[in-house]
XYZ file of C-alpha atoms in Angstrom:
606
model
C 124.036 112.243 63.531
C 126.080 115.054 62.483
C 128.905 114.912 59.924
C 131.190 116.868 62.424
C 130.455 114.212 65.659
C 130.937 111.619 63.072
C 134.468 112.680 62.100
C 135.126 112.946 65.772
C 133.941 109.722 66.659
C 135.864 107.970 64.023
C 139.251 109.856 64.996
C 138.937 108.971 68.525
C 138.292 105.034 67.601
C 141.579 105.306 65.637
C 143.573 106.791 68.332
C 142.201 104.151 70.573
C 143.537 101.395 68.598
C 146.854 102.708 68.027
C 147.114 102.602 71.544
C 145.897 99.434 72.890
C 146.786 97.641 69.495
C 144.166 94.670 69.951
C 140.842 93.849 69.305
C 139.538 93.979 73.008
C 140.382 97.443 73.168
C 139.063 98.447 70.318
C 135.651 96.969 71.259
C 136.123 98.395 74.394
C 136.503 101.853 73.041
C 133.918 101.532 70.603
C 131.093 101.143 73.482
C 133.019 104.066 75.199
C 132.458 105.950 72.507
C 129.239 105.131 71.566
C 126.385 108.084 71.656
C 123.668 107.794 73.634
C 120.280 108.222 71.268
C 118.339 111.306 71.535
C 115.420 108.479 73.496
C 118.114 107.850 76.311
C 119.041 111.036 76.445
C 115.545 112.283 76.799
C 114.918 109.633 79.707
C 117.980 110.838 81.801
C 116.986 114.229 81.896
C 112.899 113.771 81.819
C 111.324 115.313 84.564
C 108.913 113.077 86.499
C 105.309 114.499 85.423
C 103.199 111.261 86.538
C 102.133 113.643 89.396
C 100.686 116.605 87.817
C 97.154 116.245 85.941
C 94.018 118.741 85.772
C 92.952 121.943 83.812
C 95.335 124.787 83.913
C 94.800 128.245 82.640
C 96.930 130.698 80.379
C 96.723 133.807 77.986
C 98.466 135.976 75.551
C 97.646 138.544 73.051
C 96.976 137.993 69.640
C 96.262 139.693 66.631
C 92.507 140.247 67.659
C 92.943 140.732 71.205
C 93.439 138.107 74.161
C 93.545 134.374 73.705
C 92.739 132.528 76.500
C 93.284 128.744 76.536
C 92.632 125.862 79.254
C 95.085 123.334 78.988
C 94.129 119.872 80.157
C 97.011 117.620 81.734
C 97.034 113.797 82.501
C 99.861 112.599 84.296
C 102.069 115.788 82.646
C 100.679 115.056 78.827
C 98.854 117.369 77.125
C 95.227 115.805 76.491
C 93.250 118.670 75.129
C 92.915 122.542 74.823
C 90.328 124.670 74.755
C 90.667 128.131 72.966
C 88.650 131.691 74.011
C 89.744 134.079 71.319
C 88.593 137.040 68.782
C 90.679 135.931 66.111
C 89.173 136.180 62.431
C 87.955 132.522 61.887
C 89.637 131.715 58.344
C 92.824 133.481 59.353
C 93.912 133.247 63.297
C 91.321 130.750 63.862
C 92.094 128.391 61.608
C 95.948 128.636 62.090
C 94.956 128.154 66.123
C 92.995 125.198 65.395
C 96.247 123.500 63.564
C 98.807 124.505 65.799
C 96.575 123.355 68.892
C 96.466 120.065 66.972
C 99.882 119.887 66.493
C 100.620 120.795 70.128
C 98.255 118.143 71.627
C 99.866 115.210 68.941
C 103.457 116.357 69.498
C 102.773 117.008 73.619
C 104.934 119.756 72.617
C 104.849 123.694 72.125
C 108.406 123.363 70.601
C 106.930 124.202 67.376
C 107.228 126.427 64.247
C 104.468 129.194 64.021
C 101.753 128.484 61.620
C 102.723 130.236 57.900
C 99.633 132.681 57.085
C 98.666 133.019 60.962
C 102.158 133.436 62.289
C 101.160 135.853 65.343
C 97.823 134.146 66.503
C 99.921 130.872 66.294
C 102.620 132.261 68.129
C 100.361 134.171 70.537
C 98.502 130.577 71.413
C 101.586 128.918 72.242
C 102.969 131.585 74.564
C 99.052 131.064 76.282
C 99.839 127.485 76.636
C 102.863 128.019 78.058
C 101.702 130.311 80.636
C 99.097 127.276 81.495
C 102.198 125.070 81.638
C 103.937 127.583 84.018
C 100.678 127.317 86.358
C 100.876 123.708 86.475
C 104.613 123.789 87.826
C 105.776 122.380 84.236
C 108.548 124.383 82.023
C 107.611 123.468 78.391
C 111.101 121.637 78.084
C 110.194 119.601 80.925
C 107.188 118.082 78.225
C 107.764 114.413 76.882
C 107.517 115.198 73.115
C 106.092 112.642 71.022
C 107.477 111.362 67.540
C 105.174 112.720 64.626
C 103.542 109.242 63.589
C 102.132 110.887 60.454
C 105.257 112.833 59.098
C 105.303 114.382 55.383
C 104.379 112.876 51.964
C 107.054 113.031 49.787
C 104.897 111.391 46.796
C 101.299 111.287 46.357
C 99.223 110.103 43.418
C 95.824 111.680 42.745
C 93.572 112.264 40.009
C 93.392 115.992 40.117
C 95.991 118.477 42.293
C 95.113 121.990 42.821
C 97.502 124.332 43.455
C 96.084 126.717 46.206
C 93.540 126.612 48.881
C 92.139 129.755 48.558
C 88.189 130.253 47.506
C 88.749 128.942 43.929
C 90.889 126.218 44.781
C 88.374 125.064 47.677
C 85.886 125.688 45.284
C 87.386 123.207 42.279
C 88.342 120.714 44.702
C 84.893 120.421 47.039
C 83.164 120.219 43.287
C 85.263 117.334 42.232
C 85.042 115.504 45.341
C 81.144 115.712 44.862
C 81.640 114.333 41.609
C 83.272 111.162 43.010
C 86.896 112.143 41.966
C 89.866 111.897 44.203
C 91.685 115.462 44.736
C 94.403 116.825 46.395
C 95.130 120.572 47.555
C 98.756 121.893 47.976
C 99.227 125.004 49.992
C 102.148 126.638 50.451
C 100.738 128.691 53.710
C 99.863 126.605 56.948
C 95.990 127.813 56.518
C 93.639 127.721 53.819
C 91.950 131.110 52.473
C 94.838 133.458 50.735
C 93.156 136.499 49.858
C 89.865 135.010 49.679
C 89.685 135.300 53.397
C 90.199 138.919 53.146
C 86.878 139.712 50.901
C 84.799 141.702 53.235
C 81.904 142.696 51.127
C 80.150 139.928 49.069
C 79.641 138.060 45.781
C 78.116 139.301 42.859
C 75.393 137.567 41.346
C 72.152 138.382 38.918
C 68.700 136.919 38.686
C 68.823 135.319 41.924
C 66.213 134.044 43.958
C 67.045 136.519 46.887
C 66.592 139.685 44.022
C 63.764 138.052 42.911
C 62.377 138.223 46.782
C 63.159 141.620 47.404
C 61.971 142.688 43.749
C 65.301 143.789 42.230
C 64.771 143.759 38.689
C 68.738 142.555 37.601
C 69.559 140.252 34.736
C 72.334 138.659 33.152
C 72.845 141.377 30.627
C 72.656 144.174 33.189
C 75.168 142.194 35.461
C 77.502 141.584 32.197
C 77.287 145.436 30.829
C 78.183 146.785 34.470
C 81.213 144.581 34.386
C 82.673 145.433 30.811
C 81.890 149.313 32.048
C 83.917 148.748 35.078
C 86.605 147.004 33.133
C 86.872 149.693 30.174
C 85.720 147.081 27.783
C 89.140 145.550 28.601
C 87.517 142.584 29.641
C 87.200 138.998 27.874
C 83.588 139.716 27.242
C 82.810 135.737 26.753
C 84.516 134.914 29.961
C 82.469 138.163 32.049
C 79.196 136.415 30.154
C 80.035 132.775 31.318
C 80.562 134.427 34.914
C 77.620 136.071 34.844
C 74.809 133.335 33.638
C 76.628 130.948 36.264
C 76.549 133.380 39.214
C 72.783 132.469 40.337
C 73.732 128.755 40.419
C 76.965 129.147 42.308
C 75.077 131.069 44.877
C 72.784 128.074 45.482
C 75.540 125.899 45.282
C 77.132 128.028 48.602
C 74.003 127.880 49.813
C 73.402 123.858 49.527
C 77.004 123.484 51.259
C 75.978 125.542 53.950
C 76.985 129.120 53.455
C 74.093 131.065 52.150
C 73.831 134.489 51.390
C 71.295 136.480 52.624
C 71.319 140.130 52.444
C 71.834 142.610 49.245
C 74.082 145.408 49.194
C 75.221 147.772 46.516
C 78.594 148.077 45.426
C 80.393 150.810 43.069
C 79.682 150.245 39.589
C 76.400 148.497 39.824
C 72.918 149.651 37.836
C 71.107 147.305 40.601
C 71.696 145.536 44.088
C 73.293 142.728 43.340
C 75.921 142.147 45.906
C 75.353 138.787 48.260
C 76.687 138.913 51.556
C 76.373 136.642 54.648
C 74.644 137.561 57.506
C 75.155 136.281 61.393
C 72.594 134.709 64.091
C 72.061 138.067 65.135
C 70.899 139.523 61.794
C 74.200 141.451 61.736
C 76.325 141.791 58.073
C 79.559 140.086 58.291
C 82.697 139.540 56.188
C 82.393 137.240 53.068
C 85.638 136.414 52.867
C 85.970 135.072 56.552
C 82.779 133.380 56.207
C 83.189 131.515 53.156
C 86.731 130.240 53.624
C 85.544 128.616 56.919
C 82.644 127.137 55.702
C 84.358 125.978 52.508
C 87.701 124.285 54.448
C 84.875 122.775 56.878
C 83.293 121.052 53.848
C 86.426 119.955 52.429
C 87.282 117.979 55.511
C 84.038 116.599 55.609
C 84.420 115.364 51.924
C 87.999 114.047 52.887
C 89.995 116.176 50.238
C 93.654 116.260 51.331
C 95.094 119.040 52.145
C 99.012 119.418 51.961
C 99.964 122.353 53.684
C 103.352 124.484 54.057
C 104.517 123.199 50.170
C 105.410 125.510 47.959
C 104.717 124.563 43.823
C 107.823 125.173 41.952
C 107.052 123.102 38.703
C 104.220 121.961 36.544
C 105.021 117.903 35.624
C 104.715 117.715 31.554
C 104.314 114.182 29.931
C 104.359 114.018 26.353
C 103.300 117.531 26.219
C 100.231 117.293 29.082
C 99.978 118.325 32.428
C 100.921 114.863 34.841
C 101.405 116.914 38.472
C 103.429 119.234 40.070
C 106.279 119.613 41.896
C 106.794 121.243 45.485
C 108.694 122.007 48.335
C 108.698 121.989 52.139
C 109.993 125.050 54.094
C 112.938 122.730 54.821
C 113.711 121.896 51.668
C 112.226 118.324 51.277
C 110.587 117.927 48.073
C 106.826 116.364 47.376
C 106.219 115.129 44.025
C 102.303 114.750 42.945
C 101.184 112.704 40.076
C 98.075 113.713 38.579
C 95.942 113.184 35.154
C 94.797 117.161 35.603
C 96.431 120.131 37.246
C 94.732 123.243 38.368
C 96.270 126.247 39.409
C 94.120 128.477 41.989
C 97.362 130.142 43.625
C 96.089 133.958 43.654
C 97.991 136.643 42.217
C 100.684 139.087 43.065
C 99.499 142.262 45.155
C 101.679 141.136 47.950
C 104.637 141.331 45.487
C 106.516 144.731 45.357
C 108.966 144.004 42.958
C 106.147 142.298 40.650
C 103.884 145.011 41.185
C 106.455 147.703 40.280
C 107.961 145.651 37.387
C 104.493 145.541 35.804
C 103.386 149.209 36.902
C 105.883 151.336 38.259
C 103.495 154.094 38.843
C 102.374 152.147 42.134
C 105.907 151.991 43.619
C 105.429 152.249 47.679
C 102.114 151.670 47.317
C 100.410 149.449 50.660
C 98.989 146.461 49.918
C 95.701 144.944 51.211
C 96.873 141.522 50.216
C 97.444 138.082 52.286
C 101.595 138.099 52.580
C 101.442 134.563 50.702
C 100.384 135.886 47.647
C 103.395 136.545 45.712
C 102.574 135.536 41.659
C 104.235 132.006 42.191
C 102.437 130.857 39.191
C 103.888 133.633 36.786
C 107.001 131.136 37.170
C 106.045 127.756 36.963
C 103.270 128.662 34.484
C 105.421 130.374 32.177
C 108.075 127.367 32.164
C 105.178 125.413 30.470
C 104.693 128.557 27.924
C 101.634 129.699 29.219
C 100.580 132.920 27.921
C 99.822 136.260 30.237
C 97.456 138.881 29.667
C 96.991 142.391 31.297
C 99.844 142.081 33.379
C 100.066 146.146 34.072
C 96.148 146.268 35.386
C 96.584 146.377 38.638
C 93.469 147.738 40.756
C 94.139 150.008 44.025
C 91.166 150.063 46.461
C 90.531 153.640 47.569
C 89.413 153.002 51.053
C 92.584 151.630 52.942
C 94.243 152.045 56.356
C 97.844 152.995 55.534
C 99.599 152.348 58.789
C 98.740 148.283 58.328
C 97.097 147.598 55.016
C 93.651 147.198 56.519
C 90.816 147.619 53.719
C 87.407 149.224 54.760
C 84.670 147.385 52.915
C 83.040 149.028 50.035
C 79.890 147.398 51.078
C 80.057 150.696 54.360
C 79.533 152.984 51.155
C 76.802 150.677 50.152
C 75.115 150.759 52.882
C 75.457 154.912 53.467
C 78.742 155.616 54.681
C 80.433 159.168 53.261
C 83.396 160.154 52.250
C 84.593 163.794 53.056
C 88.263 165.342 52.444
C 90.325 167.460 54.828
C 88.117 170.150 54.642
C 84.999 167.842 55.541
C 83.069 167.934 52.840
C 81.934 165.057 49.978
C 84.032 165.068 47.138
C 82.706 162.453 45.157
C 80.210 159.684 44.701
C 81.203 157.237 46.977
C 79.729 154.431 44.871
C 81.818 155.301 41.426
C 83.926 152.315 40.728
C 87.246 151.736 42.398
C 89.335 153.596 40.134
C 87.865 156.477 39.827
C 87.209 156.912 43.529
C 90.776 156.158 43.838
C 91.683 158.872 41.575
C 89.626 161.434 43.393
C 90.674 160.833 46.840
C 94.734 161.020 45.166
C 93.762 164.441 43.993
C 92.350 165.938 47.492
C 95.198 167.291 49.658
C 97.223 164.976 51.694
C 96.430 162.881 49.476
C 93.441 161.059 51.605
C 90.098 161.360 52.955
C 87.748 160.296 55.854
C 85.332 157.398 55.732
C 82.183 157.941 58.296
C 79.675 155.756 59.747
C 77.310 156.274 62.417
C 75.736 154.273 65.314
C 72.754 152.650 63.141
C 75.191 151.600 60.885
C 77.665 150.193 64.130
C 74.472 148.488 65.310
C 73.377 146.683 61.961
C 77.107 145.341 61.213
C 79.444 143.113 62.992
C 82.184 143.951 60.256
C 81.817 147.693 61.272
C 81.925 146.565 64.870
C 85.240 144.703 64.172
C 87.124 147.510 62.466
C 86.298 149.273 66.017
C 87.571 146.508 67.990
C 90.732 146.837 66.073
C 91.141 150.197 66.635
C 90.754 151.151 63.057
C 87.839 153.281 63.698
C 87.782 156.494 66.325
C 84.032 157.286 68.110
C 83.324 160.847 67.961
C 80.351 161.408 70.328
C 78.802 164.402 68.460
C 79.684 166.979 65.220
C 82.550 168.774 67.468
C 84.193 165.424 68.195
C 84.134 164.619 64.386
C 84.916 168.044 63.543
C 88.352 168.099 65.777
C 89.254 164.448 64.572
C 89.057 165.602 60.912
C 90.656 169.003 61.621
C 87.570 171.510 60.508
C 85.256 173.364 61.902
C 82.040 172.139 63.097
C 79.478 174.175 61.290
C 81.451 172.525 58.210
C 80.993 168.995 59.099
C 77.646 169.730 60.594
C 76.780 171.401 57.383
C 77.879 168.010 55.255
C 76.126 165.373 57.445
C 72.562 167.436 57.568
C 73.325 167.809 53.513
C 73.901 163.997 53.288
C 70.695 163.355 55.222
C 68.282 165.518 52.953
C 69.985 163.736 49.916
C 69.195 160.302 51.158
C 65.587 161.746 51.971
C 65.048 163.210 48.574
C 66.785 160.159 46.865
C 68.339 162.941 44.900
C 72.260 163.615 44.862
C 72.502 167.006 42.950
C 76.152 167.542 43.190
C 77.632 164.109 42.499
C 74.680 161.815 41.113
C 74.834 159.341 43.486
C 71.928 156.969 43.016
C 69.892 154.529 45.143
C 69.956 156.270 48.249
C 66.475 154.865 49.185
C 68.010 151.326 49.727
C 70.789 152.544 52.081
C 70.537 151.589 55.513
C 71.309 155.207 57.330
C 71.339 158.532 56.515
C 73.915 159.125 58.927
C 71.615 160.732 61.567
C 72.459 158.358 64.626
C 75.563 159.945 66.846
C 77.872 158.879 67.531
C 80.233 158.886 64.510
C 82.614 156.520 63.808
C 85.596 157.538 61.304
C 88.517 156.464 59.947
C 91.385 158.011 57.687
C 92.106 156.317 54.317
C 94.044 156.347 50.680
C 94.498 153.880 48.222
C 96.286 150.842 48.552
C 97.398 148.054 45.824
C 94.444 145.171 46.213
C 94.060 143.304 43.133
C 96.145 141.849 40.249
C 93.464 142.003 37.073
C 96.162 140.387 34.813
C 97.136 136.852 35.000
C 97.484 133.687 32.773
C 95.325 133.585 29.744
C 92.513 130.942 29.859
C 89.478 130.078 27.940
C 85.639 129.753 28.981
C 86.706 125.973 30.253
C 88.963 127.616 32.064
C 91.995 126.013 30.211
C 95.298 127.403 30.546
C 96.238 128.871 26.859
C 99.931 128.771 25.490
C 101.513 131.774 23.588
C 99.586 130.421 20.167
C 96.451 130.393 22.042
C 95.578 126.576 22.587
C 94.806 124.693 25.554
C 98.003 123.107 27.244
C 96.129 119.714 27.956
C 95.525 118.804 31.333
C 96.039 122.586 32.820
C 93.339 124.962 34.148
C 93.080 127.416 36.254
C 90.621 129.766 38.429
C 90.406 132.837 40.349
C 92.918 135.829 40.612
C 96.013 133.778 39.306
C 94.027 134.007 35.627
C 93.829 137.168 33.578
C 90.881 138.936 31.328
C 87.731 138.685 33.145
C 88.189 142.094 35.004
C 89.723 144.043 32.235
C 91.321 147.193 33.653
C 89.130 147.287 36.692
C 87.645 144.657 39.062
C 83.858 146.169 40.594
C 83.817 144.975 44.096
C 82.091 141.711 44.407
C 83.118 140.115 41.461
C 85.971 138.403 42.501
C 84.075 136.097 44.908
C 81.940 135.230 42.015
C 85.188 134.863 40.131
C 86.629 132.133 42.308
C 83.393 130.335 43.216
C 82.157 130.185 39.515
C 85.457 129.760 37.503
C 86.597 127.242 40.573
C 84.074 124.910 40.058
C 84.037 125.598 35.801
C 87.786 124.371 36.497
C 86.848 121.480 38.106
C 84.055 120.080 35.539
C 86.443 120.708 32.569
C 88.848 118.820 34.194
C 86.538 116.168 35.048
C 85.480 115.773 31.570
C 89.328 115.717 30.485
C 90.143 112.868 32.799
C 87.358 111.236 31.660
C 88.267 111.024 27.965
């Protein structure tokens, strides 16, 4: 009962007492004024649905296409829902699973959308409502069930991991495998964060796959490439640790049921070291959604508690040591997690335009590829406990971003044979240069933008490219003329460019821009039709963040570890220097997520 209703009832009772002047009248007025409970009101208004059983179908348009559902009813109660959709498994698909569980548990579609998968979850609810309509039921006719589980106000655990992206999931899984009690607190309604959007692969050196394919890569070469790519601003000790443990991290993923079976080139690599997943048909698929789905499933299998929709606000400190966190639910209710150690894995701040502009004013107005939840929350609560931050102005722009919606076109496409042409239909850069260099060259072209071109053979080998086409990002061009018309140049120019590329691949020599490794590309663009997309740079990764050492301990402004406090992933600074190489972010989250877990375990055991 709200405050205003209580006041009204009290006033009514006072008036009744004055009028009747006796206890009997008072009791009568109390009984008369007694409000009905929600249950009684619902019982009066509830429609009899006991005669409605069966399976009913409905549909609605989601982010990735049509979402079709089959809703099973038993005497007007939802007992099961089957969904057919094309949503991304780790984002929209994960959101659908969560909202489906809630609909069944609460026997209601009057629910909030899942944060992080708003479009998909809203479409799912609409599809269920359309199925109910087919059954002759209005959504409000359903007899909603009370939430039996509710939400925790306080939790006690060995370690609390803040953030359920790739680094947070890796840390939590490692701890659970080692027998530690761990709880993840995630501010979105699904796992993944920016990790879900990773498209290329994971860099690793001296792996079994490289040895099988005769790639003469070494840890030292991996370190040298990363330092060069980061303009030697990287913390070399962190880079060495990442490279040294990269092969073991790939093996660990395979043990979890997430093998990376394909090798690709990414920009800035001396040797082919980007390890990528493939589907059952042998086609390449995005690494991010693949890993997040596999890691989330493993976390569930291990019984790891994940608290969703809780935004961390504060690190609890006791006697100078991290002792848990405080978080807030969307409705303002608080959550306290008591823990012996805290691992922060909240990601960067690439979706926070104000922070991006604050640290690098030159990037004002740039579109971002980041998940909306990547807002730099940890900058505040880590700063409050005296943590030090480094390289904050080092913000990477990715060269191939669709400007209308921030969709990223994977760097792996260029490694497989895609080329970039300018508005004149001509190549203008080595497509496998570092991201900052390629971005700079695109920005120097007129518009400033460029076109990325693939052919049918690449389409046939990659479900990633097929997804781009399904989403309407790529335009199909049947021949040179159609491709030239799309770009706005004459047919002879685009023909000359692509025929020239065929010769470059054949000769394994790029006299104009020095691109190497064409003999290992999967296409020479000789198979029409062609597919093209106009791109320009967009904000992609924040290299700066909280300072950590090789134990993943968070350092204070004096360079000393804050006891019990660890960090991993994009929230940290120092690993990537002034520019991150494609494929290194996934290595970062897995290697340092596990590293934070192992060192937190050692700390707890002391």
